[in-house]
PDB file of C-alpha atoms and ligand atoms in Angstrom:
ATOM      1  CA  UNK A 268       2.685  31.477  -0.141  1.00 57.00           C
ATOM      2  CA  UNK A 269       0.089  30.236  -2.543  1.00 82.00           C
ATOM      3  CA  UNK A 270      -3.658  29.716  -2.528  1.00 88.00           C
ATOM      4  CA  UNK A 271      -3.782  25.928  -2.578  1.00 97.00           C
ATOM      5  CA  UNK A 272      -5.049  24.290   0.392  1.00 97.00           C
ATOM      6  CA  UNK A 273      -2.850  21.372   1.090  1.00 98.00           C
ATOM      7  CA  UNK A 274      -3.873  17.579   0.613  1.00 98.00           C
ATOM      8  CA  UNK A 275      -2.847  15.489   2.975  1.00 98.00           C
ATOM      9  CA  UNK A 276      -4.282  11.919   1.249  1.00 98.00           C
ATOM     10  CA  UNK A 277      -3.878   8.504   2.676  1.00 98.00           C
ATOM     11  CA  UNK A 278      -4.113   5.234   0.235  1.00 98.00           C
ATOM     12  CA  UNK A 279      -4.445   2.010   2.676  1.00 98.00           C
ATOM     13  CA  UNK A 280      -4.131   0.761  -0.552  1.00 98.00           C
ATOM     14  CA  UNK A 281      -5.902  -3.161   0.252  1.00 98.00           C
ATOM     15  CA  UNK A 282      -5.385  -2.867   4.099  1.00 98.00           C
ATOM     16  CA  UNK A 283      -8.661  -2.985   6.154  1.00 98.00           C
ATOM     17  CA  UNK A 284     -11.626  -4.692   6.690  1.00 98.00           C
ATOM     18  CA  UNK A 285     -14.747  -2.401   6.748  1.00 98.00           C
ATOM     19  CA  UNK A 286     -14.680  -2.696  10.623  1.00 98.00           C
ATOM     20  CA  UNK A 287     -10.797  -2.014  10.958  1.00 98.00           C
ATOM     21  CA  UNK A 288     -11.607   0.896   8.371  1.00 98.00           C
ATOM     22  CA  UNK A 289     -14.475   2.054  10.719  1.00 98.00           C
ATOM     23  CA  UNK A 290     -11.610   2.242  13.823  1.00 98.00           C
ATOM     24  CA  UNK A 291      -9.055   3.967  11.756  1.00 98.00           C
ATOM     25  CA  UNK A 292     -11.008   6.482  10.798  1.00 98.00           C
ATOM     26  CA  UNK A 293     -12.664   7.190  14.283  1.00 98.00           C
ATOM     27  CA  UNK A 294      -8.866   7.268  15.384  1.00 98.00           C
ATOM     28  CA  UNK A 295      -7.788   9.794  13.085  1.00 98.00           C
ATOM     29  CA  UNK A 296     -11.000  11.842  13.249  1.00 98.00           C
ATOM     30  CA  UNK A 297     -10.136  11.828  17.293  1.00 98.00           C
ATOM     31  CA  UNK A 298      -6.601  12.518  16.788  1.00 98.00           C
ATOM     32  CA  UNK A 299      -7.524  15.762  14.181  1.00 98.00           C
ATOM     33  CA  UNK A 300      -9.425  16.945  16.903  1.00 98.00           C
ATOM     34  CA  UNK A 301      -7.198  16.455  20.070  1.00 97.00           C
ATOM     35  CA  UNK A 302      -4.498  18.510  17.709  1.00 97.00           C
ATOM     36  CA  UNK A 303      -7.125  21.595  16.890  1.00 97.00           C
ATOM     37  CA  UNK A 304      -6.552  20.348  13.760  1.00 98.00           C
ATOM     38  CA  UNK A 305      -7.783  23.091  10.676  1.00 97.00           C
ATOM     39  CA  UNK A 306      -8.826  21.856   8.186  1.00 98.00           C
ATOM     40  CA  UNK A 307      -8.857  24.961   6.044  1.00 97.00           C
ATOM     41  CA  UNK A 308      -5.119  24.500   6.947  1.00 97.00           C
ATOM     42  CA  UNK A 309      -4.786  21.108   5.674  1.00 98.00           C
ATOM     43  CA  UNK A 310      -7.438  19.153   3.843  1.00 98.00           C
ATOM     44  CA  UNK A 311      -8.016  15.276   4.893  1.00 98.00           C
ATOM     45  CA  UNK A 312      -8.413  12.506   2.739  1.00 98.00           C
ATOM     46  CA  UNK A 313      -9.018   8.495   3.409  1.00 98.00           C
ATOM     47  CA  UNK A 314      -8.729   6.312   0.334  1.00 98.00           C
ATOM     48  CA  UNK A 315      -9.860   3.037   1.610  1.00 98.00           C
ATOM     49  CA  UNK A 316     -10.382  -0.564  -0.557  1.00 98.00           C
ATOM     50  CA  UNK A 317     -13.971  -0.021  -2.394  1.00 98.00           C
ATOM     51  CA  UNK A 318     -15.667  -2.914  -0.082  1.00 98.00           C
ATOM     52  CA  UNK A 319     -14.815   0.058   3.026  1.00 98.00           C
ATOM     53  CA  UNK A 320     -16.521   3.341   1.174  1.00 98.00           C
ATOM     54  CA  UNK A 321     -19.977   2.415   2.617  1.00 98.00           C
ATOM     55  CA  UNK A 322     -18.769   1.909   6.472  1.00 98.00           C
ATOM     56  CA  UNK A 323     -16.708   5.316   6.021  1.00 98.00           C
ATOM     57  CA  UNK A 324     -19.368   7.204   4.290  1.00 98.00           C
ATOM     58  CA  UNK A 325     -21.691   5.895   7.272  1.00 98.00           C
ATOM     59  CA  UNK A 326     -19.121   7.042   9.957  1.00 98.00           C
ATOM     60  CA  UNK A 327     -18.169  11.014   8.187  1.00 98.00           C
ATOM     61  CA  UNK A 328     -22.162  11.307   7.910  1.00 98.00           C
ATOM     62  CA  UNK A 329     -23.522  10.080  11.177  1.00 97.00           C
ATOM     63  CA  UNK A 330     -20.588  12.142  12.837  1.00 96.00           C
ATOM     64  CA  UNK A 331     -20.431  15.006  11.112  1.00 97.00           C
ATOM     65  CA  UNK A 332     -16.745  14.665  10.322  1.00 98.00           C
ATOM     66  CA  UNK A 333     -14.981  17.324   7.719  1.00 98.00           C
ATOM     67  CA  UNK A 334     -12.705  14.289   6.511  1.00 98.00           C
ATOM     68  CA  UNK A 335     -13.177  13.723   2.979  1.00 98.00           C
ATOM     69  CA  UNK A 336     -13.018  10.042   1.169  1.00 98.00           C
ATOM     70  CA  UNK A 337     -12.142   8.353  -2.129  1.00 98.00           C
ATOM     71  CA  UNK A 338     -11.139   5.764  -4.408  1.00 98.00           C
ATOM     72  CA  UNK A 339      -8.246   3.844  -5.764  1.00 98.00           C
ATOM     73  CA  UNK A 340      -9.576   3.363  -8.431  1.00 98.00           C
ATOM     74  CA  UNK A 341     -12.317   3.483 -11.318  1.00 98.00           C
ATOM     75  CA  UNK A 342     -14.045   1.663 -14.542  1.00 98.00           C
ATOM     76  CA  UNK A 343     -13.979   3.929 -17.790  1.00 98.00           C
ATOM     77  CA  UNK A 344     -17.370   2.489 -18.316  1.00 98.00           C
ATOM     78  CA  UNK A 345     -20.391   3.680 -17.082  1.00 98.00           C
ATOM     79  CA  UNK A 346     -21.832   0.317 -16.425  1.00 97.00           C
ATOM     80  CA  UNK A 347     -22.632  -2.851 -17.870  1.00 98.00           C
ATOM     81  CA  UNK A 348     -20.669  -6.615 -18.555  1.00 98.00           C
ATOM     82  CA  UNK A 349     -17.345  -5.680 -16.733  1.00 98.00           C
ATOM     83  CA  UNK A 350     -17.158  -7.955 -14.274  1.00 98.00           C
ATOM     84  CA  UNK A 351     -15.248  -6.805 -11.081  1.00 97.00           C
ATOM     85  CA  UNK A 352     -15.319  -2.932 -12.123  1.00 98.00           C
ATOM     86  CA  UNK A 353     -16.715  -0.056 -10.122  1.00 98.00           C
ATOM     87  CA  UNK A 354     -18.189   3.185 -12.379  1.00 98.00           C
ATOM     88  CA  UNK A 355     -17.555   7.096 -11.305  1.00 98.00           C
ATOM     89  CA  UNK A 356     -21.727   6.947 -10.447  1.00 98.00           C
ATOM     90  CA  UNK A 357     -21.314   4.346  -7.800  1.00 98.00           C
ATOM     91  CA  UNK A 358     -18.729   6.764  -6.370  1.00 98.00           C
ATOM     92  CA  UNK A 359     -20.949   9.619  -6.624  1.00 98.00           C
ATOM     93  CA  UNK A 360     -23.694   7.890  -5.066  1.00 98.00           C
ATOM     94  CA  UNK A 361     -21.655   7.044  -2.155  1.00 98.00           C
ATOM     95  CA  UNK A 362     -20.330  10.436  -1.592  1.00 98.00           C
ATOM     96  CA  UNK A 363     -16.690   9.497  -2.708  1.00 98.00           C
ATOM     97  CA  UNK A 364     -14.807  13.293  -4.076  1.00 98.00           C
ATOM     98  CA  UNK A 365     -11.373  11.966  -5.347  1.00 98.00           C
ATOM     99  CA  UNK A 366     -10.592   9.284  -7.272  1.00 98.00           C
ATOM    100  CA  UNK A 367      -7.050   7.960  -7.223  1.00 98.00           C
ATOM    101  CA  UNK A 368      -5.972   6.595 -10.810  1.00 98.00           C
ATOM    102  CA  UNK A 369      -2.377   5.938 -12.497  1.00 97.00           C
ATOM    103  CA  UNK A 370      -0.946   4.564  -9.202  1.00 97.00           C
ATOM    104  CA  UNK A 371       2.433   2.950 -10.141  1.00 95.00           C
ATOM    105  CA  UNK A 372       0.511  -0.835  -8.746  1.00 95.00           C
ATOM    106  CA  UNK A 373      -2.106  -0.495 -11.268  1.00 96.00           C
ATOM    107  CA  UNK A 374       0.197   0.444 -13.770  1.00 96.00           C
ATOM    108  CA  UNK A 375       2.701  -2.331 -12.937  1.00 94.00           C
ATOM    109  CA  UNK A 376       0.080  -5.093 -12.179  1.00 95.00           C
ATOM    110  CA  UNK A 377      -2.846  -4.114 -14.643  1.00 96.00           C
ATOM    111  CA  UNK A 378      -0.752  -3.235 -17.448  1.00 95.00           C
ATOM    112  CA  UNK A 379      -2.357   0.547 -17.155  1.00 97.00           C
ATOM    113  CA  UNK A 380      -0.932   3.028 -19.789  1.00 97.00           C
ATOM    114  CA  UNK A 381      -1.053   6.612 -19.751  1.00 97.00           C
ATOM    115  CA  UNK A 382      -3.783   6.561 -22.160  1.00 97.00           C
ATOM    116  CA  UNK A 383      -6.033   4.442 -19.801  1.00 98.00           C
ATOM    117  CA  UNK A 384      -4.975   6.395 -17.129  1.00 98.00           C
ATOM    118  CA  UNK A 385      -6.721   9.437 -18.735  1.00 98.00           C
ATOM    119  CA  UNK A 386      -9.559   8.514 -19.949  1.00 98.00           C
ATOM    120  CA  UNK A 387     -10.096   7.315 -16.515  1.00 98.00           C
ATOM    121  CA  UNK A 388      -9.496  10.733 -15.069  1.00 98.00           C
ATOM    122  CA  UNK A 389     -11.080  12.289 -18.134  1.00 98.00           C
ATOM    123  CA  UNK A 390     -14.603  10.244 -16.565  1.00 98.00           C
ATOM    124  CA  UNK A 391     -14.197  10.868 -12.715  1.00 98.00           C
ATOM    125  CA  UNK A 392     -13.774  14.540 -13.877  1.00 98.00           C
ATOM    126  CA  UNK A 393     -17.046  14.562 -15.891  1.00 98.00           C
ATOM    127  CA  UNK A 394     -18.470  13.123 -12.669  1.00 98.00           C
ATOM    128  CA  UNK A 395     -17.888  15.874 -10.885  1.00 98.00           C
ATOM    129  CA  UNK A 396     -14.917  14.306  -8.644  1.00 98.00           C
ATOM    130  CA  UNK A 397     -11.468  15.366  -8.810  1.00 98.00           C
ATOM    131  CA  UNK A 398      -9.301  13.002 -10.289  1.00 98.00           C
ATOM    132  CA  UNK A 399      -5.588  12.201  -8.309  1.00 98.00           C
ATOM    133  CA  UNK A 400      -2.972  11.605 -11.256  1.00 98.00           C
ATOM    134  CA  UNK A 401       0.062   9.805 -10.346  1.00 98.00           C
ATOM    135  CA  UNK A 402       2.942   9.308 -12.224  1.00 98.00           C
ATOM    136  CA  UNK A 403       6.600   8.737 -11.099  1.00 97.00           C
ATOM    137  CA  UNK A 404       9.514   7.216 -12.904  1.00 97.00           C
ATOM    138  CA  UNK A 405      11.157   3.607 -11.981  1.00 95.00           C
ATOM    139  CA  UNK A 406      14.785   3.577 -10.568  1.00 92.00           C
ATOM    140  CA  UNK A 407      16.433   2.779 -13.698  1.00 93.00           C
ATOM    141  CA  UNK A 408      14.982   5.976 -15.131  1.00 95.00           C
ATOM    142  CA  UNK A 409      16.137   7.893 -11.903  1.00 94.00           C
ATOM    143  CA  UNK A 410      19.523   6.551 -12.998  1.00 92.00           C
ATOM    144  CA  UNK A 411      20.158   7.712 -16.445  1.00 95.00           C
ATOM    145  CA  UNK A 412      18.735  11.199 -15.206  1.00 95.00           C
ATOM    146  CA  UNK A 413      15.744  11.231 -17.184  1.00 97.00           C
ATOM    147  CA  UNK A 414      13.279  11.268 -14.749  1.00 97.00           C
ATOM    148  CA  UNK A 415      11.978  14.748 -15.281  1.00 98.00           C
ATOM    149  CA  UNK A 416      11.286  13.885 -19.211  1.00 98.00           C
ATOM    150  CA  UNK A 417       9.818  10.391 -18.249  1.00 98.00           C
ATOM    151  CA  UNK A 418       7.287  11.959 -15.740  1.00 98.00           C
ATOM    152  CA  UNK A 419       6.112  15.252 -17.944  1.00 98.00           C
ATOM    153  CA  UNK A 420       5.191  12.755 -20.813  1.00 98.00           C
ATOM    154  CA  UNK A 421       3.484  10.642 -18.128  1.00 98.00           C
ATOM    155  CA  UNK A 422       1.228  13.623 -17.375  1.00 98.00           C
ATOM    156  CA  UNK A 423       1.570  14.739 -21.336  1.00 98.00           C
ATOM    157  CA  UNK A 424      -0.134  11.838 -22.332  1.00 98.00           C
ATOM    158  CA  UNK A 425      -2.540  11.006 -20.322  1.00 98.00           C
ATOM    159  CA  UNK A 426      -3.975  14.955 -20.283  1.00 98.00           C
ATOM    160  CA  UNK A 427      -3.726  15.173 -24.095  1.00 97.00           C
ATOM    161  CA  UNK A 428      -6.637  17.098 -25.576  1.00 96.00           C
ATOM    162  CA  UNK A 429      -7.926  18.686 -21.921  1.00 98.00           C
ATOM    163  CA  UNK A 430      -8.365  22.704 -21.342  1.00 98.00           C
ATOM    164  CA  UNK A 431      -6.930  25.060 -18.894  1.00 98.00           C
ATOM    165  CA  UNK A 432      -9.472  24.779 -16.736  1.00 98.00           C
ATOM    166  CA  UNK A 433     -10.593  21.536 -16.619  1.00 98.00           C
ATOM    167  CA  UNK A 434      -6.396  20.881 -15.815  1.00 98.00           C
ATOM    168  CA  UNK A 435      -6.784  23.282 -12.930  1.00 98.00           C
ATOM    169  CA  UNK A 436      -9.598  20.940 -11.323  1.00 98.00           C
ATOM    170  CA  UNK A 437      -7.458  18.031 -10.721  1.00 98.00           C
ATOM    171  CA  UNK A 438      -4.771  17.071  -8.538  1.00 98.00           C
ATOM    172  CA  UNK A 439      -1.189  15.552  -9.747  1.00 98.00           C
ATOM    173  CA  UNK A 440       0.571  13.261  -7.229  1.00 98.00           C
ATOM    174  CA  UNK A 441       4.688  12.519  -8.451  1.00 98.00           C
ATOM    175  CA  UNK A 442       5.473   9.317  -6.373  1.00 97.00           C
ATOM    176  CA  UNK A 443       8.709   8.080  -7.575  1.00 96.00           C
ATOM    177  CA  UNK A 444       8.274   4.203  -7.661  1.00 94.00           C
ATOM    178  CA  UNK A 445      11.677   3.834  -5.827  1.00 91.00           C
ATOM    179  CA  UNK A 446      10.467   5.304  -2.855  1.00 90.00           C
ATOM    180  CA  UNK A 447       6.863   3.597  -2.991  1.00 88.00           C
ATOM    181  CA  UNK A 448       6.819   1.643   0.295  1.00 81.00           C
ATOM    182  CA  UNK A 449      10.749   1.238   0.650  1.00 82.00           C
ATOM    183  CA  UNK A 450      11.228   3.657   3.412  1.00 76.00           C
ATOM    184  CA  UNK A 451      13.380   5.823   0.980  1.00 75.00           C
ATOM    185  CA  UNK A 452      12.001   9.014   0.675  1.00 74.00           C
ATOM    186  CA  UNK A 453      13.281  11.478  -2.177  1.00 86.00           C
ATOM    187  CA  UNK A 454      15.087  13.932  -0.755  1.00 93.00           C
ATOM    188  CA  UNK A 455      13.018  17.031  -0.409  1.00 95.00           C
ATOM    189  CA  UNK A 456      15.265  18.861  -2.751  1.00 96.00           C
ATOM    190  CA  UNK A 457      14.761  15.447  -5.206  1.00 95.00           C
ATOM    191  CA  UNK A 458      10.692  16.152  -4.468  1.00 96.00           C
ATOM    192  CA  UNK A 459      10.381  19.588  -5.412  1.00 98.00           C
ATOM    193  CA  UNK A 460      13.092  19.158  -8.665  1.00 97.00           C
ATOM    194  CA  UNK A 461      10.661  17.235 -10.160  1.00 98.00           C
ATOM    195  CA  UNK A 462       7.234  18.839  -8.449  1.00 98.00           C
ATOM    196  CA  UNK A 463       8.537  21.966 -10.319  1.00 98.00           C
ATOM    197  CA  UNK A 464       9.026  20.865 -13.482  1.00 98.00           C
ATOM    198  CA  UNK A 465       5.237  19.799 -13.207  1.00 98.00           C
ATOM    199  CA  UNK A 466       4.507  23.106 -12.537  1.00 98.00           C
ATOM    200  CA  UNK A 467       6.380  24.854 -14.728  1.00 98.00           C
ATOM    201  CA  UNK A 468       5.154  22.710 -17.554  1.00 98.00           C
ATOM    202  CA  UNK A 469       1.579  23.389 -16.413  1.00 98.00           C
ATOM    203  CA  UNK A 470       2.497  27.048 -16.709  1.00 98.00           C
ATOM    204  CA  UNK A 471       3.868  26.239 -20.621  1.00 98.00           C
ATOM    205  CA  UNK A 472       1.389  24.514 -21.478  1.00 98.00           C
ATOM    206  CA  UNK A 473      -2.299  25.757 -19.946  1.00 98.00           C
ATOM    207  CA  UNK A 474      -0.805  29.558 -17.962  1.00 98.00           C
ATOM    208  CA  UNK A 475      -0.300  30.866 -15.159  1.00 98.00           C
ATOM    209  CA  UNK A 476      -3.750  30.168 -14.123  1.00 97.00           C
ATOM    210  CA  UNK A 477      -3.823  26.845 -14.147  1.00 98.00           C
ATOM    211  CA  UNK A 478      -0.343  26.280 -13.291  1.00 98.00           C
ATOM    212  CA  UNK A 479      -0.739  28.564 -10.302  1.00 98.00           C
ATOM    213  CA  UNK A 480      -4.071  26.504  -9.182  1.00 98.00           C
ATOM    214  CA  UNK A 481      -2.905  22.864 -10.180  1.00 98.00           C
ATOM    215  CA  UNK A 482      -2.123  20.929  -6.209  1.00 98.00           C
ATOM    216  CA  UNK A 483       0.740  18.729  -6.560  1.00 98.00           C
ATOM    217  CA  UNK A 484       1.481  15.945  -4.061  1.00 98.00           C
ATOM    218  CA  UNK A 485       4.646  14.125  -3.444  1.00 97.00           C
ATOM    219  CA  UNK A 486       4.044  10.518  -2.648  1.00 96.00           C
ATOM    220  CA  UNK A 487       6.601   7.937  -1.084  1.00 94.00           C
ATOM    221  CA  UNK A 488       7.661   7.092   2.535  1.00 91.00           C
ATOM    222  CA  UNK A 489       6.476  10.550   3.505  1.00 95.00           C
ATOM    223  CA  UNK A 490       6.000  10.353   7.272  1.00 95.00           C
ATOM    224  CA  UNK A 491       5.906  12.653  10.141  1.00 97.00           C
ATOM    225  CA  UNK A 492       9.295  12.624  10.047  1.00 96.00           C
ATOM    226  CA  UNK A 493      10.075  14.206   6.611  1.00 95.00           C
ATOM    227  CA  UNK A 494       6.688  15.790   5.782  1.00 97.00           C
ATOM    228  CA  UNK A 495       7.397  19.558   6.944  1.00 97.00           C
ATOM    229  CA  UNK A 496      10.551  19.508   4.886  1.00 97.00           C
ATOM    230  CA  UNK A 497       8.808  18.520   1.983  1.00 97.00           C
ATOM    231  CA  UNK A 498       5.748  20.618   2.287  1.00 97.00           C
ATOM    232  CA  UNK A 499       8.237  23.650   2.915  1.00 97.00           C
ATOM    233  CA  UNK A 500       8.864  23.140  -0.909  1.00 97.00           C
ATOM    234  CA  UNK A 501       7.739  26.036  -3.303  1.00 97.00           C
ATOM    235  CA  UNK A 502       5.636  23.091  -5.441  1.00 98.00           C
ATOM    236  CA  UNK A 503       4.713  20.545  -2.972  1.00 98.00           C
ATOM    237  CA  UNK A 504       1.044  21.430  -2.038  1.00 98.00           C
ATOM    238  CA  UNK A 505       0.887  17.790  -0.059  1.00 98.00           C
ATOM    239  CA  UNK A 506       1.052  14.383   0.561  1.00 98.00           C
ATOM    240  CA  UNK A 507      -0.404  10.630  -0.955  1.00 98.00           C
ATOM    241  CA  UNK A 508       0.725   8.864   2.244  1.00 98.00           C
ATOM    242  CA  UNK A 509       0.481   4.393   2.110  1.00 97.00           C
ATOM    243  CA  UNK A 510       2.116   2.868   5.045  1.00 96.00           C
ATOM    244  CA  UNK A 511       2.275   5.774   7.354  1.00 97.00           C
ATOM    245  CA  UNK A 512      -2.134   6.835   5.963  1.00 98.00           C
ATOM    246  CA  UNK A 513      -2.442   3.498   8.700  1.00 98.00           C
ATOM    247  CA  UNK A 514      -1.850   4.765  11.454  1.00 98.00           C
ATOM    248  CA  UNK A 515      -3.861   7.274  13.093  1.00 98.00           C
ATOM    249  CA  UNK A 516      -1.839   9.364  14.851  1.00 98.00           C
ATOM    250  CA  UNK A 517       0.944   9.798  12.407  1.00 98.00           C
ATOM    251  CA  UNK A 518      -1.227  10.453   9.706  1.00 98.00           C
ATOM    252  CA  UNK A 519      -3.161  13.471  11.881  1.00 98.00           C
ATOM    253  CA  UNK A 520       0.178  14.469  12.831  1.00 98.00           C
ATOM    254  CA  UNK A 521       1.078  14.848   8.989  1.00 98.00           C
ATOM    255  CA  UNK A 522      -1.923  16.674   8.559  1.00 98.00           C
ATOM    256  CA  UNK A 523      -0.630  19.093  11.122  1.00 97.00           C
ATOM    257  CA  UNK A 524       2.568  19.880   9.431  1.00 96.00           C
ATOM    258  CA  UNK A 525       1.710  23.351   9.493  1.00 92.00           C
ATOM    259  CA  UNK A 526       1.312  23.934  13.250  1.00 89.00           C
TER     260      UNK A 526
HETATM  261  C1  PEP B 150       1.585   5.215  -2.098  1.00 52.35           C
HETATM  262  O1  PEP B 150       1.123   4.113  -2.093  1.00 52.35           O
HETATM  263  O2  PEP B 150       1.086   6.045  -2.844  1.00 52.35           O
HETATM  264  C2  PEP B 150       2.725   5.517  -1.226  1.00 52.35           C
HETATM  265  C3  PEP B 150       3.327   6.653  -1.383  1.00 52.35           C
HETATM  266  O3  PEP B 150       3.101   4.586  -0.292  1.00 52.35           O
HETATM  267  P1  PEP B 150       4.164   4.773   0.911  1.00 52.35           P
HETATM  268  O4  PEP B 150       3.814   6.057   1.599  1.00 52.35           O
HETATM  269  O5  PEP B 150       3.950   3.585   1.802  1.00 52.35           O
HETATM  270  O6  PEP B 150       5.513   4.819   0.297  1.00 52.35           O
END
C-alpha cells in the first residue's frame, strides 16, 4: 500500500452550462455524502469548461464542500494580446488547484507538442497548482507494440530540465487515445503495464522519492464498472474520468472504489 491519496478527476470536457455545472456538482456533492464518502480515502476533482469555474467556485465556497476544481487547460503567458487564452493567475484567483494540460484533444486539435505541453505545466507549477500531464499513445502505436517507448518520451520531453522534487508535485494521467470515449477500456493488466513503466522510469530518472510520490491516473472509459480493478493495480493511484465525470452518481460511486 502506498502513501498517495487517490485522484478520482472528472473532465466534462465542453459539457455544461454554468447552471447544469451548478446541478452536477450539487448532485455529486449529495451523492459523496449519502455514501460516507472519505475523502482522505479518495480525493475529488471537477474539471469543468472555464466559463463554469466561477458558478463552481461559488457553490464549494458557499457550501463548504471538500471537492476540489480545475482546468482543462492554460495560456503559457501571463497575460496580454492572446486573444481567447486564460493565464495560471486567473486560475489562482478563482481558487482552481489542478490544471489539466497535454489532453490527447488539445494535442490532436491544437497541434500541442510535448514541448508546449511543458512549458504549460512548467507555469501552472510555478503558480502553485499541480499540473495533470497526459500522454497516451494512438492505436497504431498500440499496434506495433511501442506504446511504452512512445508514452515515456511523451513525459521525457515535456519534463526535460525539471528536478526531483518539483516532478514529485505533479500528477501524470496515461489515457491511451484508443480508449478515450470509445467505451474500450485497457484492460487493467494493459493499464498498469504501461502505469509502471511511468513509474519505474520516474524511479531511473529522479529516485525513489519521487517515483514513490509521483500519482498516476489511468484515463479512458473508466466507469464504475472497471474502476476497482484498475485501482487494485500496484501503479494506478486513480482516475481522469470524461463521459462517466457526468453523471453524478457514477462518478461518487467511482470515488468510492475503496469501500
Ligand atoms: C478523458 O477525456 O480524459 C477520458 C478519459 O474520457 P472517457 O472517460 O469518456 O473515455
Amino acid at each position: 500500500m502506498s502513501n498517495r491519496t487517490p485522484l478520482m478527476a472528472g473532465n466534462w470536457k465542453m459539457n455544461l452550462d454554468h447552471l447544469e455545472a451548478n446541478h452536477l456538482l450539487q448532485g455529486l456533492a449529495m451523492a459523496l455524502s449519502d455514501a460516507g464518502h472519505d475523502y482522505t480515502e479518495c480525493e475529488v476533482l471537477v474539471i469543468p469548461p472555464f466559463t463554469d469555474i466561477r458558478s463552481v467556485q461559488t457553490v464549494v465556497e458557499a457550501d463548504s464542500l471538500d471537492i476540489k476544481y480545475g482546468a482543462q487547460d492554460v495560456s503559457i503567458h501571463d497575460n496580454g494580446a492572446y486573444t481567447g487564452e486564460i493565464s495560471t493567475a486567473m486560475l489562482t484567483k478563482l481558487g482552481c488547484t489542478y490544471v489539466v494540460m497535454g489532453h490527447s484533444e488539445r494535442r490532436e486539435y491544437h497541434n500541442e507538442s510535448d514541448e508546449l505541453v511543458g512549458a504549460k505545466a512548467r507555469k501552472v507549477l510555478d503558480a502553485g497548482m499541480t499540473p495533470i500531464l497526459c500522454c497516451g499513445e494512438a492505436l497504431e502505436v498500440r499496434k506495433a507494440g511501442t506504446h511504452v517507448d512512445f508514452v515515456l518520451g511523451q513525459i521525457r520531453a515535456a519534463l526535460a530540465g525539471w528536478s526531483a522534487e518539483e516532478v514529485a508535485k505533479i500528477v501524470i494521467a496515461y489515457e491511451p487515445i484508443w480508449a478515450i470515449g470509445t467505451g474500450e477500456t485497457a484492460t487493467a493488466a494493459d493499464a498498469q503495464e504501461v502505469c509502471g513503466a511511468i513509474r519505474q522510469a520516474l524511479r531511473s530518472d529522479y529516485g525513489d522519492a519521487t517515483a514513490d510520490a509521483t500519482r498516476i491516473l489511468y484515463g479512458g472509459s473508466a466507469k464504475p464498472a472497471n474502476i476497482k480493478e484498475l485501482m487494485a493495480q500496484a501503479d494506478i493511484d486513480g482516475a481522469l474520468v470524461g463521459g462517466a465525470s457526468l453523471k453524478a452518481d457514477s462518478f461518487a460511486q467511482m470515488a468510492g472504489f475503496y469501500a
